[in-house]
Short mmCIF file of C-alpha atoms (C1' of nucleotides) in Angstrom, two decimals:
data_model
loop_
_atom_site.label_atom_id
_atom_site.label_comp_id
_atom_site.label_asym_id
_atom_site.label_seq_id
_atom_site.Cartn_x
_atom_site.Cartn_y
_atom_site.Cartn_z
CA UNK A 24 30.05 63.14 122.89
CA UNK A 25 26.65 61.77 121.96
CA UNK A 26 26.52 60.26 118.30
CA UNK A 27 23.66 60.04 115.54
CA UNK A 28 22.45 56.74 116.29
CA UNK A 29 24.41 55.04 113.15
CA UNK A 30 24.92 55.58 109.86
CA UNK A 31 23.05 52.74 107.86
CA UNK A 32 25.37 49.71 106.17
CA UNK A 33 26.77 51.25 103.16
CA UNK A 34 23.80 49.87 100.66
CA UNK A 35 24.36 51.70 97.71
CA UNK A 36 21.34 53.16 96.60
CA UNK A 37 19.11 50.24 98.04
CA UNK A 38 16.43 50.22 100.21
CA UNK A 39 17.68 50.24 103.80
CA UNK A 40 15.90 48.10 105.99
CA UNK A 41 14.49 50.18 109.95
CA UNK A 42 10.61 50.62 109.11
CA UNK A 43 10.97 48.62 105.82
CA UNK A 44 7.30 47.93 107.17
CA UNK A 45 4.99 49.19 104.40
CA UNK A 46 5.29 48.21 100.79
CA UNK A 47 9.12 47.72 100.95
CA UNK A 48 9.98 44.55 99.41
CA UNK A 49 11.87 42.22 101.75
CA UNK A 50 15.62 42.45 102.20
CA UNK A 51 17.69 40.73 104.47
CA UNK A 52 18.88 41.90 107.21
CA UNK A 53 22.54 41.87 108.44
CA UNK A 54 23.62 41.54 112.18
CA UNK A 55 24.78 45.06 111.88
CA UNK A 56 21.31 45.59 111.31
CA UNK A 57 19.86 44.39 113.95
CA UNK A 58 22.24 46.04 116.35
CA UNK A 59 21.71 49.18 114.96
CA UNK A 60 18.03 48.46 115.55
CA UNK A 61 18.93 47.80 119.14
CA UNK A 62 20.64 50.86 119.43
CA UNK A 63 17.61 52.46 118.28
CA UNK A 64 15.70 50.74 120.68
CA UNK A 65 17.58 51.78 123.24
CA UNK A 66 17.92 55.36 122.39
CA UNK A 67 13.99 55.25 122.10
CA UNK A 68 13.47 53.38 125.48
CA UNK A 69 16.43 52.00 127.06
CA UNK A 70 17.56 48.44 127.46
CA UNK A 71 13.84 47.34 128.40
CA UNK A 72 13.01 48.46 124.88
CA UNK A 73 15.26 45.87 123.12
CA UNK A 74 12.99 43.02 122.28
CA UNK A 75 13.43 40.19 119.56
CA UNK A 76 10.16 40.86 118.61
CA UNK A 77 9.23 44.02 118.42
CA UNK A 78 12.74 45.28 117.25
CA UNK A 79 11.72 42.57 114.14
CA UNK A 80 8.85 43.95 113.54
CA UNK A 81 10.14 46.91 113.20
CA UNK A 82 12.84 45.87 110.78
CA UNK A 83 9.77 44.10 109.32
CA UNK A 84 11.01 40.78 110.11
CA UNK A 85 10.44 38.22 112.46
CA UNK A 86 12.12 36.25 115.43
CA UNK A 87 13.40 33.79 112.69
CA UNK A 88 15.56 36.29 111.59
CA UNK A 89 16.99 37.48 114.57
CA UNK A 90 17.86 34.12 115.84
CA UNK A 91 19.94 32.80 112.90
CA UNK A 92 22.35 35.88 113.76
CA UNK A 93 22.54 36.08 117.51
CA UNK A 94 22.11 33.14 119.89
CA UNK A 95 20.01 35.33 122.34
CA UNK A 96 18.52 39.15 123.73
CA UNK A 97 22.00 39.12 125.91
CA UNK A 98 24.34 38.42 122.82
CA UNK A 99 22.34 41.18 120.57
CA UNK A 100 22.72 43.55 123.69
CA UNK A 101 26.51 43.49 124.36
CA UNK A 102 27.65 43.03 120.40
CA UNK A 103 25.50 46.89 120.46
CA UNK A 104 26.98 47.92 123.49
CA UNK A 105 30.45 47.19 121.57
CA UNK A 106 29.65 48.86 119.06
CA UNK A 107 28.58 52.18 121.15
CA UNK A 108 31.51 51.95 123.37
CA UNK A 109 34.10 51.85 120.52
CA UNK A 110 32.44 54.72 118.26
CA UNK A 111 32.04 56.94 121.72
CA UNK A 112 35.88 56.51 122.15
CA UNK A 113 37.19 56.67 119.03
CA UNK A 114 35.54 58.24 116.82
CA UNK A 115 35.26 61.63 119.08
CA UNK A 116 38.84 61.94 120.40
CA UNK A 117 39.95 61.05 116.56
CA UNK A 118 38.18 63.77 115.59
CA UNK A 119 39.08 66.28 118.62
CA UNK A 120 43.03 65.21 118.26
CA UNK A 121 43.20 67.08 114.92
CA UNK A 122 42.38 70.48 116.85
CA UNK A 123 46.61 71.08 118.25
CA UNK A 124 45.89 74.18 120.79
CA UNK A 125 44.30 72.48 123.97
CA UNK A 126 42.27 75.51 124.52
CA UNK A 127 40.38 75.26 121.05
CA UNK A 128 40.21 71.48 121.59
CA UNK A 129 38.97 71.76 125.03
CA UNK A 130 36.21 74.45 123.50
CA UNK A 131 35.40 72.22 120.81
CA UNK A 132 34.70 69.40 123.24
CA UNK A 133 32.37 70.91 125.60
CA UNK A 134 30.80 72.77 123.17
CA UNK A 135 30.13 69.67 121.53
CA UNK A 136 29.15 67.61 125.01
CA UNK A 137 26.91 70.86 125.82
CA UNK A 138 24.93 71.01 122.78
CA UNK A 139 24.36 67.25 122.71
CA UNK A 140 20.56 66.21 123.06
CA UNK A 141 19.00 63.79 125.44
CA UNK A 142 15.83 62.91 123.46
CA UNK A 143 16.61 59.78 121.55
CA UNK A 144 20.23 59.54 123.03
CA UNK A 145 21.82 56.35 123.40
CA UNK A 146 24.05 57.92 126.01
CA UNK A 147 21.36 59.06 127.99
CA UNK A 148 19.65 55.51 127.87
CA UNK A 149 22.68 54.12 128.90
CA UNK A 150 23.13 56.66 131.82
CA UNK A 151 19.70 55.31 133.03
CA UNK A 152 20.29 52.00 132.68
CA UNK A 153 23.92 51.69 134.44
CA UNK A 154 23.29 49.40 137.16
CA UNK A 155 23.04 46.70 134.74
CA UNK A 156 25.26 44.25 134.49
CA UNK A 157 25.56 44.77 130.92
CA UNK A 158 25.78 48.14 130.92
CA UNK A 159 27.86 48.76 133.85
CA UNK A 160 31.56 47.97 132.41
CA UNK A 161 31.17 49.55 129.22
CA UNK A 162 29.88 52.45 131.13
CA UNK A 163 32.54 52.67 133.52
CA UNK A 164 35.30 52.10 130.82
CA UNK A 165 33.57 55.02 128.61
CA UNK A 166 33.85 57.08 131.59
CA UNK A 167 37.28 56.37 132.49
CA UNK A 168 38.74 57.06 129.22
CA UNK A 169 36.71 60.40 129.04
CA UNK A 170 38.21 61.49 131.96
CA UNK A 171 41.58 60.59 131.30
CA UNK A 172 41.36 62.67 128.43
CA UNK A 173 39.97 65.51 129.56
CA UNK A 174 42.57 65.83 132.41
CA UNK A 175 45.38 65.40 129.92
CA UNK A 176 44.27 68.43 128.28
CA UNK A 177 43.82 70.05 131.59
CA UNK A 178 47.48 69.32 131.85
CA UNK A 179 48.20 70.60 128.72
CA UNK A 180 46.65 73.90 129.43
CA UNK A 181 49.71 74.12 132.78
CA UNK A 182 47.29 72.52 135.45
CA UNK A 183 49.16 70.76 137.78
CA UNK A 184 48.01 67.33 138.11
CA UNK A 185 45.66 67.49 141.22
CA UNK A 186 43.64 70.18 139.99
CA UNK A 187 43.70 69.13 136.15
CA UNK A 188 42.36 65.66 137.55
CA UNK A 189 39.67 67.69 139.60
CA UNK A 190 38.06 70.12 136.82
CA UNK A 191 38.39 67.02 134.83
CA UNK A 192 36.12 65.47 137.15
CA UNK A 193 34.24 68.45 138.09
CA UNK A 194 33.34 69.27 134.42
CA UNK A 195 32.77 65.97 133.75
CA UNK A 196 29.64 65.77 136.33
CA UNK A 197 28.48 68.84 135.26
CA UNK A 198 28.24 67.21 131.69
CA UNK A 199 26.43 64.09 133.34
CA UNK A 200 24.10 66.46 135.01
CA UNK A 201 22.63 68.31 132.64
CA UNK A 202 21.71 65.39 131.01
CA UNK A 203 19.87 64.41 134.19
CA UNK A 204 18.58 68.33 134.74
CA UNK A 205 17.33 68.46 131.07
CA UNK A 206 14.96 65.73 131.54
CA UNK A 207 13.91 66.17 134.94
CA UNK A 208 13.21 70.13 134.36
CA UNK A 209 13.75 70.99 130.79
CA UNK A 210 13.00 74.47 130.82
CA UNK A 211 15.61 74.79 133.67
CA UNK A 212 18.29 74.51 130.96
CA UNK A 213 18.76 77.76 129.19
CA UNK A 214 21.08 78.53 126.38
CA UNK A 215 22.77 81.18 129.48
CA UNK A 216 23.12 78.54 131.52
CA UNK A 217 24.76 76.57 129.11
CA UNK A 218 27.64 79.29 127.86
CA UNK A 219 27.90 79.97 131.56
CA UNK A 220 28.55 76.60 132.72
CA UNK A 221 31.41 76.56 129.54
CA UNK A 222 33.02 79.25 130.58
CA UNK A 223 33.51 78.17 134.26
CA UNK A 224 35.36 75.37 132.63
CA UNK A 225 37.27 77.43 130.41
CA UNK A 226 38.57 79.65 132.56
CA UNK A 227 41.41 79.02 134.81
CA UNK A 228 40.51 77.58 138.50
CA UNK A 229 39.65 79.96 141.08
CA UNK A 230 41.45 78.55 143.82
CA UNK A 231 45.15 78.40 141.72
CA UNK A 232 45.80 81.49 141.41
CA UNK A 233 44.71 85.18 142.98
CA UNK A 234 42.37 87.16 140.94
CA UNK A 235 40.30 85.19 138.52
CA UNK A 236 41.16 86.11 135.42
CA UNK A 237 38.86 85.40 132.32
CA UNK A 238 40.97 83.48 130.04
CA UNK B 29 -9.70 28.55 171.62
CA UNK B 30 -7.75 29.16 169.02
CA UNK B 31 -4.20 28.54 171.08
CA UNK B 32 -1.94 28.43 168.21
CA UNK B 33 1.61 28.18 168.50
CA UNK B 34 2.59 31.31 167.77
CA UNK B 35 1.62 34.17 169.48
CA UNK B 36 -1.79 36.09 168.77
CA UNK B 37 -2.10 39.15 167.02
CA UNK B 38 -2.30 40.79 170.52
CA UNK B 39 1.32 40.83 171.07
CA UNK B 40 1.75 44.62 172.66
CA UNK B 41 4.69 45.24 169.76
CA UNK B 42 3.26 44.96 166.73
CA UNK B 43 4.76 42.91 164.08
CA UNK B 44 6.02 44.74 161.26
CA UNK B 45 5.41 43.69 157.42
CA UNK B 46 8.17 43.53 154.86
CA UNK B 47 10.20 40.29 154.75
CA UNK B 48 7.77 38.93 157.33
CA UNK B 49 7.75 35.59 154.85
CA UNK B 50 9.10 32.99 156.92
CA UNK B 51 7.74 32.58 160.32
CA UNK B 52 5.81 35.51 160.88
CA UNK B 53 2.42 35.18 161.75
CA UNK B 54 0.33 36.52 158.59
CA UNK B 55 -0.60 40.32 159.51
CA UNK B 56 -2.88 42.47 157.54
CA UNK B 57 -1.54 44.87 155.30
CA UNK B 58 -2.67 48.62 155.23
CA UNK B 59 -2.51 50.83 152.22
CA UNK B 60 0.68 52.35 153.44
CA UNK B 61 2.58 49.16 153.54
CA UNK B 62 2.39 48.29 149.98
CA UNK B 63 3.14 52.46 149.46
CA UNK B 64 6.30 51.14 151.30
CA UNK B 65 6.92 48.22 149.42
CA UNK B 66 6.31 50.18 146.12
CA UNK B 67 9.09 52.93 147.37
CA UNK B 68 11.43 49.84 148.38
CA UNK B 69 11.42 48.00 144.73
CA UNK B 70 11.79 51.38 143.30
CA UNK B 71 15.17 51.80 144.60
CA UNK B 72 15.67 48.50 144.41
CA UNK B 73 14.66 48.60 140.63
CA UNK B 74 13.16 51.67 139.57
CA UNK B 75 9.82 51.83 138.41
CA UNK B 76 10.03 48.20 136.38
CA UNK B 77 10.68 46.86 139.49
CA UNK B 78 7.32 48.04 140.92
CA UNK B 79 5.13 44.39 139.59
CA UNK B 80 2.10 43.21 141.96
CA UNK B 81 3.37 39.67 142.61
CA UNK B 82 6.80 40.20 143.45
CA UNK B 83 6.12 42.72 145.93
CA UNK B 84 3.46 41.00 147.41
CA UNK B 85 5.91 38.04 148.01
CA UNK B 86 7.79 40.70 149.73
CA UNK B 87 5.50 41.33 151.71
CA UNK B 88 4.76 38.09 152.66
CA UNK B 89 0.82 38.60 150.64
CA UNK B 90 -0.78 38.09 147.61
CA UNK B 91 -2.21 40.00 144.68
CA UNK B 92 -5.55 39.06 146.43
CA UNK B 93 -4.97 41.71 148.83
CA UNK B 94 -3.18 44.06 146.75
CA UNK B 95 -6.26 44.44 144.42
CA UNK B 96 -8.37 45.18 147.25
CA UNK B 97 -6.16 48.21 148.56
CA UNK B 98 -5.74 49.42 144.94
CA UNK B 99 -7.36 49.62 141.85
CA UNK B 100 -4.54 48.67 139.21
CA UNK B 101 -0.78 48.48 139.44
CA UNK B 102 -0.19 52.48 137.95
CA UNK B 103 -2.58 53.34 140.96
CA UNK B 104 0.52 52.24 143.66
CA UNK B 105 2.99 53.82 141.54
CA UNK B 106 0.72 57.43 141.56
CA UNK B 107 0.05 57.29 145.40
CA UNK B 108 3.85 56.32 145.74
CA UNK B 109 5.24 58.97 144.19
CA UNK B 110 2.95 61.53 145.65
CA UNK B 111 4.48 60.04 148.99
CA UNK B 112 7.72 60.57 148.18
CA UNK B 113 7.36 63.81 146.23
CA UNK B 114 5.45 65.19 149.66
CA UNK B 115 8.79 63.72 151.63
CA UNK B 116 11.41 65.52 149.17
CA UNK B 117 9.83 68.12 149.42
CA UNK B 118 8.42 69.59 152.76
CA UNK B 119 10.90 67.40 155.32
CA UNK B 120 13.92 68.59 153.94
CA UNK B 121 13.55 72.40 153.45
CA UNK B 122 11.32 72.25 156.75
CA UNK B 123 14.86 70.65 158.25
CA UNK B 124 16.65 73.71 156.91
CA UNK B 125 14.79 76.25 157.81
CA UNK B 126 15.85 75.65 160.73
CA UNK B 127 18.97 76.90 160.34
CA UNK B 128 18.89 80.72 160.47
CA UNK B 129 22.50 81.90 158.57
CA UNK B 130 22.12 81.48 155.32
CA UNK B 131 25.43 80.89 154.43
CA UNK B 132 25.42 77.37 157.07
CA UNK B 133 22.07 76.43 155.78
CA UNK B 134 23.70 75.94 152.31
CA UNK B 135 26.57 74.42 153.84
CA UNK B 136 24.21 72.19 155.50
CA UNK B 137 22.07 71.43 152.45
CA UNK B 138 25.22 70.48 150.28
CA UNK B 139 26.37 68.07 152.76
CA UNK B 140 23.61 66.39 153.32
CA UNK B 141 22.93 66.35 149.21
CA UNK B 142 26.45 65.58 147.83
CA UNK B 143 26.53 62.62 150.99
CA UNK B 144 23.21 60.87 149.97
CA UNK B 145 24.48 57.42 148.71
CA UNK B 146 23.24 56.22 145.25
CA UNK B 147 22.79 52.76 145.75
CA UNK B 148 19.49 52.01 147.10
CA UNK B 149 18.38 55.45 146.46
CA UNK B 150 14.43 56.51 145.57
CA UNK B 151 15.81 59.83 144.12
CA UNK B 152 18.52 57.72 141.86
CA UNK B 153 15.65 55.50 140.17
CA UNK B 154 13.17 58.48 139.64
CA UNK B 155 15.86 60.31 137.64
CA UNK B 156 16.44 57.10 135.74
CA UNK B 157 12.62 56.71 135.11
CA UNK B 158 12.51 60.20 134.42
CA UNK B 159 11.13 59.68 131.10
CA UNK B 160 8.27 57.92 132.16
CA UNK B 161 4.83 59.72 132.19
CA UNK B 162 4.12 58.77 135.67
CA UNK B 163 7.42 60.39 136.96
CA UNK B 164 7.83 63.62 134.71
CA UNK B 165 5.37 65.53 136.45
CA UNK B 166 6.95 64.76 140.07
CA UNK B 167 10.33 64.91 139.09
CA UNK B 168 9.80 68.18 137.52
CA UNK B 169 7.92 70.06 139.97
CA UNK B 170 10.78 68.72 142.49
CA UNK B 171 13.35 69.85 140.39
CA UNK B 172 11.48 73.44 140.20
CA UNK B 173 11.00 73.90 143.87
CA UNK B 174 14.36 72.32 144.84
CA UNK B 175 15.84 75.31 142.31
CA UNK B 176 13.95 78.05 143.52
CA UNK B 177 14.92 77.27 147.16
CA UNK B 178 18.82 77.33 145.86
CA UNK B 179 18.44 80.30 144.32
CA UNK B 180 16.53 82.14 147.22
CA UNK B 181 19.52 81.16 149.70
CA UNK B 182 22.16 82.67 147.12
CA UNK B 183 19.58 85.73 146.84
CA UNK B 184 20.02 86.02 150.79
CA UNK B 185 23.55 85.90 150.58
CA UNK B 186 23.50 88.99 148.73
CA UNK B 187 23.54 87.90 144.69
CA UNK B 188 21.67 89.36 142.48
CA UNK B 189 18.58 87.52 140.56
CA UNK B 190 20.67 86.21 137.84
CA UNK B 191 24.06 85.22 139.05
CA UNK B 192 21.34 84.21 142.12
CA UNK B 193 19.58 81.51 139.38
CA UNK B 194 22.84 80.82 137.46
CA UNK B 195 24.34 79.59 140.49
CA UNK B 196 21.44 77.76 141.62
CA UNK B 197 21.13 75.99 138.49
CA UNK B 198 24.94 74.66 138.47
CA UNK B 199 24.79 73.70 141.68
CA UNK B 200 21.81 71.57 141.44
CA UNK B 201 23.24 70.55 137.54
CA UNK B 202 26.31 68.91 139.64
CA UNK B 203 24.48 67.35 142.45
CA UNK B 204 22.69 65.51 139.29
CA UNK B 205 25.48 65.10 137.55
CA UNK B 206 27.22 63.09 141.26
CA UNK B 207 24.29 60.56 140.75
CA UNK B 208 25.12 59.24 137.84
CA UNK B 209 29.02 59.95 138.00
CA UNK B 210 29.05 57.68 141.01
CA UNK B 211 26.86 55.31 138.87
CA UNK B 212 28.81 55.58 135.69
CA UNK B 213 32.08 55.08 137.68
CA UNK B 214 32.60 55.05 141.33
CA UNK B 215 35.68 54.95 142.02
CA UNK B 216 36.03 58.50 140.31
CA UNK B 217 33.96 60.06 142.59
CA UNK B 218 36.43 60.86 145.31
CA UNK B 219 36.33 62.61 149.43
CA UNK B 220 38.67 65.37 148.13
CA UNK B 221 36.47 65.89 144.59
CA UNK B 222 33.34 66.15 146.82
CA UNK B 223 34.76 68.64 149.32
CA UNK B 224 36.18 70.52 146.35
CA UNK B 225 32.97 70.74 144.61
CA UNK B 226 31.51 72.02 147.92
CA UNK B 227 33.85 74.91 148.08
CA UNK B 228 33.39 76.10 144.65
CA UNK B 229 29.24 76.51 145.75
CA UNK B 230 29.93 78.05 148.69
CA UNK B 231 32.49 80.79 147.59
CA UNK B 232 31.22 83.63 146.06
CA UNK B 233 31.44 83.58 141.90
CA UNK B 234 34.67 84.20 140.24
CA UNK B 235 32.88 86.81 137.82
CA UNK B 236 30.87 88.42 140.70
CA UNK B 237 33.11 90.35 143.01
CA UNK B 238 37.21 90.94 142.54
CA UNK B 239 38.85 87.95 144.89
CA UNK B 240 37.58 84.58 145.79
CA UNK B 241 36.94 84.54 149.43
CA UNK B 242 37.17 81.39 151.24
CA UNK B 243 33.73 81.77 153.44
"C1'" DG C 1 18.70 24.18 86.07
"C1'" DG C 2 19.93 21.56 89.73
"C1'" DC C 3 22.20 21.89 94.50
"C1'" DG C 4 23.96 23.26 98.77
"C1'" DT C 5 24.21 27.11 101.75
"C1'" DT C 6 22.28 31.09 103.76
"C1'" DC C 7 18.66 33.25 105.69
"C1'" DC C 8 13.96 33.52 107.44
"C1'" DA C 9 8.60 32.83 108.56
"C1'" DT C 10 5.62 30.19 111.21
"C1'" DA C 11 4.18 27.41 114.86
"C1'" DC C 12 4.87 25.93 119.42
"C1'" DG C 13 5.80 25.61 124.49
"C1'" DG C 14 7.28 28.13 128.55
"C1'" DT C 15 7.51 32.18 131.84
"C1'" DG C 16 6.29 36.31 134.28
"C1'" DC C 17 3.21 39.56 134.90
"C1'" DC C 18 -1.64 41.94 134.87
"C1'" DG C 19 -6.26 42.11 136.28
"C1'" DT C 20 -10.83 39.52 137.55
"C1'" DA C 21 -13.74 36.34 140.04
"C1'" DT C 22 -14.94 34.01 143.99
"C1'" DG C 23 -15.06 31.88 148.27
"C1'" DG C 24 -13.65 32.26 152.73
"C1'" DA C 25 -11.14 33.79 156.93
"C1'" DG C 26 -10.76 37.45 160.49
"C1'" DA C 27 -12.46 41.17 162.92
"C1'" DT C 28 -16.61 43.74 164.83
"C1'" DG C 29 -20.91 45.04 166.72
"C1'" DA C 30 -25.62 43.77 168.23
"C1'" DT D 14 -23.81 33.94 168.85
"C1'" DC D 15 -24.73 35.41 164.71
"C1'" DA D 16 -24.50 38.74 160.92
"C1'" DT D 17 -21.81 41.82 158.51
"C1'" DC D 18 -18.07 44.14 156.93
"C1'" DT D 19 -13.11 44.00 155.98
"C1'" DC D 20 -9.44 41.95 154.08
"C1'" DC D 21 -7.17 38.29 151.51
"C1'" DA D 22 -5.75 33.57 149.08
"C1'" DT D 23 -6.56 30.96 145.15
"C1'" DA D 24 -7.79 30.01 140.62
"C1'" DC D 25 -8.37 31.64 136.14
"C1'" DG D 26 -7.85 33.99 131.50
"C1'" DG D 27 -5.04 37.06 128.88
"C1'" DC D 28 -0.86 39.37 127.08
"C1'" DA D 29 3.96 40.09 125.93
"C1'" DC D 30 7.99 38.24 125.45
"C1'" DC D 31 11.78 34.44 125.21
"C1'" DG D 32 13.81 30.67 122.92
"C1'" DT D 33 13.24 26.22 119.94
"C1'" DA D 34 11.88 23.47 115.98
"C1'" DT D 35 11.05 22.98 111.33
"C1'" DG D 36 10.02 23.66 106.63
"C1'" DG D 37 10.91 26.49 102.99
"C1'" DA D 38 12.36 30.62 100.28
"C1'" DA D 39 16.32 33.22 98.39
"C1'" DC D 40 20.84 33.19 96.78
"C1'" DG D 41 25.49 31.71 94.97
"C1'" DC D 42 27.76 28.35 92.28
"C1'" DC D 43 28.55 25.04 88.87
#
DNA sequence: GGCGTTCCATACGGTGCCGTATGGAGATGA
DNA sequence: TCATCTCCATACGGCACCGTATGGAACGCC
């Protein structure tokens, strides 16, 4: 679910700017760069951690820079919040959609969402940082959509609606908490865990039919 | 004599602190009312929310007399946490011990953990903040001790040490994972999901025995 | 090689917070 | 009543950051 905190503006073979710091001759910088610096930012230290000037300096630039391509913080904020929001939808269920049994797909996503790291994850930033104002919509409509699709393959797999909308839910918060559990007790999170945890949403529900049958 | 207006100090029920900015006759703050105050803007805020002046405006004071109870802003925070880390941890089991049948003591422990509220919540900020250095430690050693409590209730109820941890684990993963579902979007979190997510901790383990018994 | 546009560095004022210094008020005991 | 200890308000300097103003460098175009 999580993404590589972007892939750098398609500069041929130059030098690409994020810790251009030392001996790098100055470029300029892009507004896609700067929101992938605030991405970084926030994957490094949440929304706090987006700030004109030390994101500049960092892109070994100055407030001058940063203020010719974004009117303020707030507009640099929600243009990378865009940008997150519409690579976390798109880009993943593209990818999942070319996987045609729902089982395999289903597989492929949690094994995906499972293995994702928290360290230096914009997700988990974002998580943190939800009650903002800023964050909250995108959040919410991230959410929403990630549901939606994970009952729909639910559904696929013969769940009647109820229940496909509850494991959707169900494995959903199990997602959201290990992201919580892996940084409030990281060594509670073991790779057994994990598989077992995948499994229980693999499997068909315990409460449809009689004998629990694994898959 | 000093007659003023409003009544003396001597009042027989003490005036409380917090809020007591308009009106109230200044009172002198203890140690354990800026503790308070710190605990307050924490779930008010989280940790960033935790800044001398503003809570001393609170609290109807100055820095003057912060500085005098405390040595330096990170000092509150430390003595804080240690407060509520001591809360978390001894009220609550010491609540359920009570409770002799294993089986309704972790009926009684899910209900009261899947019904805590977010907003406003000490336990919500802390797992945002979790990154901090201040809060690792405490959220960690909660985290432990909260886990090892789980798992000795599912040991009682007859699992064995693994399934016993497993379970444990998952259990606490999900009551994580409610915090920030209910964060991340709130009107997904639903009365039926909750109860449902009750049941599924409280029956024994699809892969343990043949046929899920409903308690 | 001049010229306009694009982009940026520097300097500046403003704000919110931290921590210190200091004088003084309020309680307390002799 | 006076001396002392406890607690606190105010004033001050410093730091980090925001946003503005302005002059100038880099670049594209003719």
């Amino acid at each position: 679910m999580d993404m590589a905190v972007v892939p750098s503006s398609a500069t041929g073979g130059r030098r690409v700017p994020g810790v251009r710091g030392t001996g790098g001759p100055p470029r300029r910088l892009s507004r896609e760069d700067w929101i992938t610096g605030a991405l970084e930012a926030i994957a490094a230290g949440g929304l706090a951690a987006v700030a004109v000037e030390p994101v500049a300096a960092r892109l070994g630039a100055t407030k001058g820079s940063f203020y010719w391509h974004f009117a303020n913080r707030e507009e640099l904020l929600t243009a990378a919040l865009l940008v997150w929001e519409q690579r976390g939808t798109a880009e993943v269920i593209d990818e999942l959609e070319a996987i045609a049994d729902p089982a395999l797909r289903l597989r492929a996503l949690f094994a995906r969402a499972f293995g994702a790291t928290v360290t230096g994850s914009v997700e988990a930033a974002l998580l943190a940082d939800a009650p903002s104002p800023l964050v909250a919509p995108v959040l919410e409509r991230v959410t929403q959509r990630r549901l939606e699709y994970l009952e729909r393959i639910y559904s696929a797999l013969g769940q009647p609606a109820p229940q496909a909308r509850g494991r959707a839910v169900l494995a959903y918060t199990t997602y959201l908490g290990l992201f919580s559990l892996r940084r409030a007790a990281p060594t509670a999170v073991t790779e057994k865990g994990l598989s077992a945890a995948l499994e229980q949403f693999l499997a068909s529900p315990p409460e449809a039919g009689g004998t629990p049958s694994e898959e």
